[in-house]
Amino acid sequence: MMKILIAGGAGYIGSHMVKQLLHGGHDVVTLDDLSTGYRDAVLGGMFIQGSIADQELLDRMFAEHRFAAVFHFASFIQVGESVVQPARYYANNLVNTLSLLDAMVRHGVKHFVFSSSAAIFGEPHSIRIDEGHPVAPINPYGASKAMVEQVLRDYDRAYGLRSVSLRYFNACGASPDGELGERHNPETHLIPLALQAASGRRENLTIYGRNYGTPDGTCIRDYIHVCDLCDAHILALEYLQGGAASNAFNLGNGDGFSVQQVVDTVSRITGEIVPVIDGPRRMGDPARLVADAKKAHDTLGWKPRYADLDVIVSHAWTWEKRLSTGIWTGA
Ligand code: UFG
């Protein structure tokens, strides 16, 4: 059993992580400023409302608890917003992350697992993106993640802080028991938006472009279940605790699904019509983003449990029904 600090544990992926760690018998402390997260998504452990920018708070927390590791989920994630408000992204995703890392250094906490993103790669140069792919972000969101990865390499060398950066492709799905799921405000991601159109919470779904160089003309993405991402965090920590060097891994299923295929899957799984309208391309969307996750399989022993898109969509549908029928009563 370990005590782990989860920064951003009230958010979508962080809250699933807290749940999974508690289930594994670990001791969890969540730090979240609730700027985008929800208190009721933190299903157990200690909760502290506050910011990773608050050095005094961090000093108090690190003095009080002997953390074996820190998992960092507390970042802003909207690519489009990052283009028009880069200051917000560099302030939170980069500067505030430095604050968290510096507190770890001051208090001698050596293991860090970082939520990075496929967005660090920019326009893909290959069919599947492995770790050898050039890092060339095309928006401030991706740049902020790439910069933290650079900081982590330097902090390892200088301060012995060992880290694993996990580059998520398209995080999606929900806790299989329906207890947790995606609750972004505003929601910008394809699967929850398509499910909201299916449940009637939203009038329709706009497909951003049908003129890409893909078989059906819509963009292809690699959709990876949130619980599989959480599994990778635990494996990454075990890897670090085994004495391994700092590293970075791409996390996806290695299968690409087009926007139209996702819409068809949502219709089939829900039994509902997804009203669709065709819109223009969204700025900054590459035609195809698919992971080569062989390194995570080989090095961490990571194997996604919920690789089937039908399973991903059915878990997310259970959650959407909870939201759309008002059974969930939180803020
Ligand atoms: N899409 C639509 N209509 C919508 C929403 C999305 O057609 O209403 C399309 C997008 O154009 C894209 C695909 O569905 O082709 C997936 O879009 P998402 O917004 O769900 O996710 P992204 O692929 O844009 O993911 C990006 C980065 C990730 C990053 C994430 C952060 O690739 O690295 O945004 O939110 F983590």
GROMACS .gro file of C-alpha atoms in nm, residues 23-326:
model
  304
   23HIS     CA    1  -0.982  -0.021  -0.507
   24GLY     CA    2  -0.620  -0.143  -0.508
   25GLY     CA    3  -0.595  -0.061  -0.136
   26HIS     CA    4  -0.380   0.250  -0.171
   27ASP     CA    5  -0.401   0.565   0.032
   28VAL     CA    6  -0.493   0.865  -0.183
   29VAL     CA    7  -0.486   1.240  -0.127
   30THR     CA    8  -0.659   1.448  -0.395
   31LEU     CA    9  -0.561   1.809  -0.455
   32ASP     CA   10  -0.797   1.992  -0.689
   33ASP     CA   11  -0.905   2.356  -0.715
   34LEU     CA   12  -1.243   2.249  -0.861
   35SER     CA   13  -1.200   2.493  -1.151
   36THR     CA   14  -1.312   2.216  -1.386
   37GLY     CA   15  -1.351   1.915  -1.156
   38TYR     CA   16  -1.631   1.801  -0.927
   39ARG     CA   17  -1.600   1.729  -0.556
   40ASP     CA   18  -1.851   1.444  -0.578
   41ALA     CA   19  -1.634   1.269  -0.839
   42VAL     CA   20  -1.371   1.203  -0.569
   43LEU     CA   21  -1.503   0.878  -0.429
   44GLY     CA   22  -1.272   0.843  -0.131
   45GLY     CA   23  -0.944   0.927   0.037
   46MET     CA   24  -0.858   1.275   0.160
   47PHE     CA   25  -0.970   1.573  -0.049
   48ILE     CA   26  -0.801   1.913  -0.035
   49GLN     CA   27  -0.942   2.201  -0.234
   50GLY     CA   28  -0.652   2.409  -0.354
   51SER     CA   29  -0.412   2.482  -0.634
   52ILE     CA   30  -0.081   2.328  -0.733
   53ALA     CA   31   0.032   2.691  -0.766
   54ASP     CA   32   0.001   2.738  -0.388
   55GLN     CA   33   0.352   2.673  -0.258
   56GLU     CA   34   0.258   2.711   0.107
   57LEU     CA   35  -0.024   2.464   0.074
   58LEU     CA   36   0.206   2.219  -0.106
   59ASP     CA   37   0.471   2.257   0.165
   60ARG     CA   38   0.213   2.182   0.433
   61MET     CA   39   0.082   1.880   0.242
   62PHE     CA   40   0.424   1.734   0.168
   63ALA     CA   41   0.531   1.787   0.529
   64GLU     CA   42   0.220   1.615   0.662
   65HIS     CA   43   0.209   1.317   0.425
   66ARG     CA   44   0.487   1.089   0.309
   67PHE     CA   45   0.389   1.055  -0.056
   68ALA     CA   46   0.544   0.768  -0.249
   69ALA     CA   47   0.456   0.944  -0.574
   70VAL     CA   48   0.262   1.223  -0.740
   71PHE     CA   49   0.024   1.173  -1.034
   72HIS     CA   50  -0.051   1.496  -1.217
   73PHE     CA   51  -0.384   1.536  -1.399
   74ALA     CA   52  -0.445   1.905  -1.321
   75SER     CA   53  -0.428   2.072  -1.658
   76PHE     CA   54  -0.644   2.254  -1.910
   77ILE     CA   55  -0.725   2.043  -2.217
   78GLN     CA   56  -0.905   2.243  -2.483
   79VAL     CA   57  -0.689   2.270  -2.792
   80GLY     CA   58  -0.894   2.546  -2.956
   81GLU     CA   59  -0.902   2.756  -2.640
   82SER     CA   60  -0.526   2.720  -2.605
   83VAL     CA   61  -0.479   2.887  -2.944
   84VAL     CA   62  -0.674   3.199  -2.843
   85GLN     CA   63  -0.570   3.202  -2.474
   86PRO     CA   64  -0.213   3.069  -2.470
   87ALA     CA   65  -0.131   3.257  -2.148
   88ARG     CA   66  -0.390   3.051  -1.961
   89TYR     CA   67  -0.236   2.728  -2.088
   90TYR     CA   68   0.126   2.817  -2.021
   91ALA     CA   69   0.036   2.954  -1.676
   92ASN     CA   70  -0.152   2.645  -1.566
   93ASN     CA   71  -0.004   2.359  -1.764
   94LEU     CA   72   0.358   2.473  -1.749
   95VAL     CA   73   0.420   2.725  -1.466
   96ASN     CA   74   0.188   2.557  -1.215
   97THR     CA   75   0.340   2.219  -1.298
   98LEU     CA   76   0.682   2.369  -1.213
   99SER     CA   77   0.540   2.472  -0.877
  100LEU     CA   78   0.430   2.114  -0.810
  101LEU     CA   79   0.763   1.968  -0.924
  102ASP     CA   80   0.961   2.217  -0.714
  103ALA     CA   81   0.763   2.117  -0.406
  104MET     CA   82   0.847   1.752  -0.480
  105VAL     CA   83   1.215   1.841  -0.508
  106ARG     CA   84   1.207   2.039  -0.180
  107HIS     CA   85   1.048   1.747   0.002
  108GLY     CA   86   1.245   1.466  -0.163
  109VAL     CA   87   0.952   1.294  -0.339
  110LYS     CA   88   1.112   1.115  -0.630
  111HIS     CA   89   0.840   0.958  -0.846
  112PHE     CA   90   0.610   1.147  -1.082
  113VAL     CA   91   0.362   1.027  -1.343
  114PHE     CA   92   0.262   1.296  -1.590
  115SER     CA   93  -0.048   1.315  -1.810
  116SER     CA   94   0.100   1.411  -2.144
  117SER     CA   95  -0.078   1.401  -2.478
  118ALA     CA   96  -0.061   1.289  -2.839
  119ALA     CA   97  -0.091   1.662  -2.908
  120ILE     CA   98   0.287   1.693  -2.854
  121PHE     CA   99   0.341   1.528  -3.195
  122GLY     CA  100   0.154   1.779  -3.413
  123GLU     CA  101   0.092   1.667  -3.769
  124PRO     CA  102   0.173   1.295  -3.792
  125HIS     CA  103   0.457   1.181  -4.018
  126SER     CA  104   0.364   0.813  -4.005
  127ILE     CA  105   0.054   0.592  -4.005
  128ARG     CA  106   0.106   0.498  -3.641
  129ILE     CA  107   0.285   0.729  -3.399
  130ASP     CA  108   0.557   0.571  -3.188
  131GLU     CA  109   0.792   0.736  -2.940
  132GLY     CA  110   1.048   0.802  -3.213
  133HIS     CA  111   0.808   1.037  -3.390
  134PRO     CA  112   0.925   1.402  -3.392
  135VAL     CA  113   0.780   1.617  -3.116
  136ALA     CA  114   0.638   1.918  -3.302
  137PRO     CA  115   0.320   2.051  -3.140
  138ILE     CA  116   0.098   2.277  -3.347
  139ASN     CA  117  -0.096   2.444  -3.064
  140PRO     CA  118  -0.015   2.586  -2.718
  141TYR     CA  119  -0.189   2.296  -2.544
  142GLY     CA  120   0.045   2.044  -2.708
  143ALA     CA  121   0.342   2.279  -2.662
  144SER     CA  122   0.274   2.311  -2.289
  145LYS     CA  123   0.280   1.932  -2.254
  146ALA     CA  124   0.599   1.900  -2.462
  147MET     CA  125   0.765   2.168  -2.247
  148VAL     CA  126   0.682   1.984  -1.925
  149GLU     CA  127   0.833   1.668  -2.076
  150GLN     CA  128   1.152   1.868  -2.138
  151VAL     CA  129   1.144   2.003  -1.780
  152LEU     CA  130   1.112   1.645  -1.654
  153ARG     CA  131   1.421   1.534  -1.844
  154ASP     CA  132   1.616   1.823  -1.691
  155TYR     CA  133   1.480   1.766  -1.337
  156ASP     CA  134   1.578   1.401  -1.361
  157ARG     CA  135   1.935   1.491  -1.449
  158ALA     CA  136   1.968   1.771  -1.195
  159TYR     CA  137   1.752   1.657  -0.903
  160GLY     CA  138   1.707   1.282  -0.954
  161LEU     CA  139   1.329   1.320  -0.995
  162ARG     CA  140   1.219   1.008  -1.184
  163SER     CA  141   0.915   1.041  -1.406
  164VAL     CA  142   0.702   0.870  -1.664
  165SER     CA  143   0.518   1.080  -1.922
  166LEU     CA  144   0.210   0.910  -2.060
  167ARG     CA  145   0.096   1.048  -2.394
  168TYR     CA  146  -0.275   0.979  -2.410
  169PHE     CA  147  -0.443   0.956  -2.747
  170ASN     CA  148  -0.823   1.009  -2.728
  171ALA     CA  149  -0.928   0.938  -2.370
  172CYS     CA  150  -1.289   0.820  -2.351
  173GLY     CA  151  -1.528   0.574  -2.189
  174ALA     CA  152  -1.641   0.564  -1.827
  175SER     CA  153  -1.623   0.352  -1.518
  176PRO     CA  154  -1.790   0.017  -1.616
  177ASP     CA  155  -2.015   0.028  -1.307
  178GLY     CA  156  -2.156   0.366  -1.413
  179GLU     CA  157  -2.026   0.543  -1.104
  180LEU     CA  158  -1.803   0.795  -1.287
  181GLY     CA  159  -1.772   0.940  -1.634
  182GLU     CA  160  -1.693   1.241  -1.846
  183ARG     CA  161  -1.845   1.573  -1.732
  184HIS     CA  162  -1.665   1.852  -1.917
  185ASN     CA  163  -1.822   2.194  -1.932
  186PRO     CA  164  -1.837   2.280  -2.213
  187GLU     CA  165  -1.809   1.932  -2.361
  188THR     CA  166  -1.598   1.929  -2.677
  189HIS     CA  167  -1.518   1.560  -2.722
  190LEU     CA  168  -1.676   1.345  -2.989
  191ILE     CA  169  -1.809   1.043  -2.798
  192PRO     CA  170  -1.989   1.231  -2.517
  193LEU     CA  171  -2.130   1.479  -2.769
  194ALA     CA  172  -2.261   1.198  -2.991
  195LEU     CA  173  -2.415   1.030  -2.684
  196GLN     CA  174  -2.580   1.355  -2.578
  197ALA     CA  175  -2.730   1.380  -2.927
  198ALA     CA  176  -2.852   1.021  -2.890
  199SER     CA  177  -3.008   1.085  -2.547
  200GLY     CA  178  -3.175   1.407  -2.663
  201ARG     CA  179  -2.976   1.632  -2.430
  202ARG     CA  180  -2.835   1.797  -2.742
  203GLU     CA  181  -3.016   1.862  -3.069
  204ASN     CA  182  -2.747   1.727  -3.298
  205LEU     CA  183  -2.381   1.656  -3.354
  206THR     CA  184  -2.176   1.856  -3.602
  207ILE     CA  185  -1.925   1.653  -3.801
  208TYR     CA  186  -1.622   1.872  -3.852
  209GLY     CA  187  -1.532   1.801  -4.214
  210ARG     CA  188  -1.598   1.518  -4.458
  211ASN     CA  189  -1.323   1.605  -4.703
  212TYR     CA  190  -1.019   1.456  -4.527
  213GLY     CA  191  -0.797   1.205  -4.706
  214THR     CA  192  -0.946   0.910  -4.515
  215PRO     CA  193  -1.169   0.628  -4.648
  216ASP     CA  194  -1.498   0.800  -4.552
  217GLY     CA  195  -1.359   1.155  -4.548
  218THR     CA  196  -1.392   1.207  -4.170
  219CYS     CA  197  -1.102   1.226  -3.920
  220ILE     CA  198  -0.959   0.911  -3.768
  221ARG     CA  199  -0.864   0.887  -3.400
  222ASP     CA  200  -0.741   0.627  -3.153
  223TYR     CA  201  -0.998   0.602  -2.872
  224ILE     CA  202  -0.858   0.467  -2.546
  225HIS     CA  203  -1.063   0.378  -2.238
  226VAL     CA  204  -1.006   0.592  -1.929
  227CYS     CA  205  -0.961   0.280  -1.710
  228ASP     CA  206  -0.689   0.153  -1.943
  229LEU     CA  207  -0.510   0.486  -1.900
  230CYS     CA  208  -0.537   0.444  -1.522
  231ASP     CA  209  -0.390   0.093  -1.547
  232ALA     CA  210  -0.092   0.244  -1.729
  233HIS     CA  211  -0.034   0.488  -1.441
  234ILE     CA  212  -0.011   0.208  -1.189
  235LEU     CA  213   0.225   0.013  -1.414
  236ALA     CA  214   0.433   0.328  -1.466
  237LEU     CA  215   0.467   0.375  -1.091
  238GLU     CA  216   0.567   0.011  -1.042
  239TYR     CA  217   0.820   0.060  -1.320
  240LEU     CA  218   0.972   0.362  -1.144
  241GLN     CA  219   0.970   0.188  -0.807
  242GLY     CA  220   1.157  -0.101  -0.966
  243GLY     CA  221   1.442   0.145  -1.018
  244ALA     CA  222   1.391   0.211  -1.389
  245ALA     CA  223   1.496   0.534  -1.556
  246SER     CA  224   1.258   0.814  -1.651
  247ASN     CA  225   1.067   0.739  -1.970
  248ALA     CA  226   0.774   0.833  -2.194
  249PHE     CA  227   0.509   0.612  -2.352
  250ASN     CA  228   0.236   0.654  -2.612
  251LEU     CA  229  -0.099   0.515  -2.499
  252GLY     CA  230  -0.361   0.410  -2.750
  253ASN     CA  231  -0.522   0.095  -2.886
  254GLY     CA  232  -0.344   0.119  -3.220
  255ASP     CA  233  -0.681   0.111  -3.401
  256GLY     CA  234  -0.820   0.412  -3.579
  257PHE     CA  235  -1.191   0.490  -3.600
  258SER     CA  236  -1.337   0.767  -3.814
  259VAL     CA  237  -1.585   1.021  -3.681
  260GLN     CA  238  -1.854   0.855  -3.896
  261GLN     CA  239  -1.765   0.511  -3.756
  262VAL     CA  240  -1.797   0.648  -3.403
  263VAL     CA  241  -2.139   0.797  -3.486
  264ASP     CA  242  -2.252   0.464  -3.636
  265THR     CA  243  -2.129   0.278  -3.327
  266VAL     CA  244  -2.312   0.520  -3.097
  267SER     CA  245  -2.636   0.466  -3.295
  268ARG     CA  246  -2.601   0.090  -3.285
  269ILE     CA  247  -2.513   0.064  -2.914
  270THR     CA  248  -2.777   0.312  -2.797
  271GLY     CA  249  -3.049   0.211  -3.041
  272GLU     CA  250  -3.109   0.582  -3.095
  273ILE     CA  251  -3.070   0.806  -3.397
  274VAL     CA  252  -2.779   1.049  -3.372
  275PRO     CA  253  -2.894   1.361  -3.561
  276VAL     CA  254  -2.590   1.481  -3.754
  277ILE     CA  255  -2.517   1.801  -3.941
  278ASP     CA  256  -2.214   1.857  -4.158
  279GLY     CA  257  -1.988   2.145  -4.062
  280PRO     CA  258  -1.655   2.282  -4.179
  281ARG     CA  259  -1.323   2.145  -4.060
  282ARG     CA  260  -1.220   2.242  -3.707
  283MET     CA  261  -0.891   2.427  -3.696
  284GLY     CA  262  -0.589   2.222  -3.593
  285ASP     CA  263  -0.745   1.878  -3.652
  286PRO     CA  264  -0.502   1.634  -3.817
  287ALA     CA  265  -0.671   1.381  -4.048
  288ARG     CA  266  -0.546   1.081  -3.857
  289LEU     CA  267  -0.392   1.021  -3.512
  290VAL     CA  268  -0.325   0.660  -3.418
  291ALA     CA  269  -0.080   0.533  -3.157
  292ASP     CA  270   0.185   0.269  -3.179
  293ALA     CA  271   0.183   0.160  -2.814
  294LYS     CA  272   0.428  -0.128  -2.852
  295LYS     CA  273   0.676   0.033  -2.613
  296ALA     CA  274   0.416   0.052  -2.334
  297HIS     CA  275   0.317  -0.310  -2.401
  298ASP     CA  276   0.678  -0.434  -2.403
  299THR     CA  277   0.824  -0.219  -2.124
  300LEU     CA  278   0.534  -0.171  -1.884
  301GLY     CA  279   0.339  -0.488  -1.968
  302TRP     CA  280   0.037  -0.265  -2.044
  303LYS     CA  281  -0.252  -0.432  -2.223
  304PRO     CA  282  -0.576  -0.238  -2.265
  305ARG     CA  283  -0.872  -0.424  -2.111
  306TYR     CA  284  -1.142  -0.229  -2.297
  307ALA     CA  285  -0.998  -0.195  -2.646
  308ASP     CA  286  -1.332  -0.265  -2.818
  309LEU     CA  287  -1.505   0.056  -2.928
  310ASP     CA  288  -1.847  -0.103  -2.859
  311VAL     CA  289  -1.746  -0.156  -2.495
  312ILE     CA  290  -1.609   0.198  -2.465
  313VAL     CA  291  -1.930   0.346  -2.605
  314SER     CA  292  -2.155   0.125  -2.392
  315HIS     CA  293  -1.975   0.233  -2.072
  316ALA     CA  294  -2.001   0.599  -2.174
  317TRP     CA  295  -2.371   0.544  -2.259
  318THR     CA  296  -2.444   0.412  -1.911
  319TRP     CA  297  -2.296   0.733  -1.773
  320GLU     CA  298  -2.479   0.957  -2.022
  321LYS     CA  299  -2.812   0.795  -1.930
  322ARG     CA  300  -2.737   0.877  -1.568
  323LEU     CA  301  -2.674   1.241  -1.655
  324SER     CA  302  -2.965   1.273  -1.898
  325THR     CA  303  -3.222   1.118  -1.666
  326GLY     CA  304  -3.110   1.334  -1.375
   0.00000   0.00000   0.00000
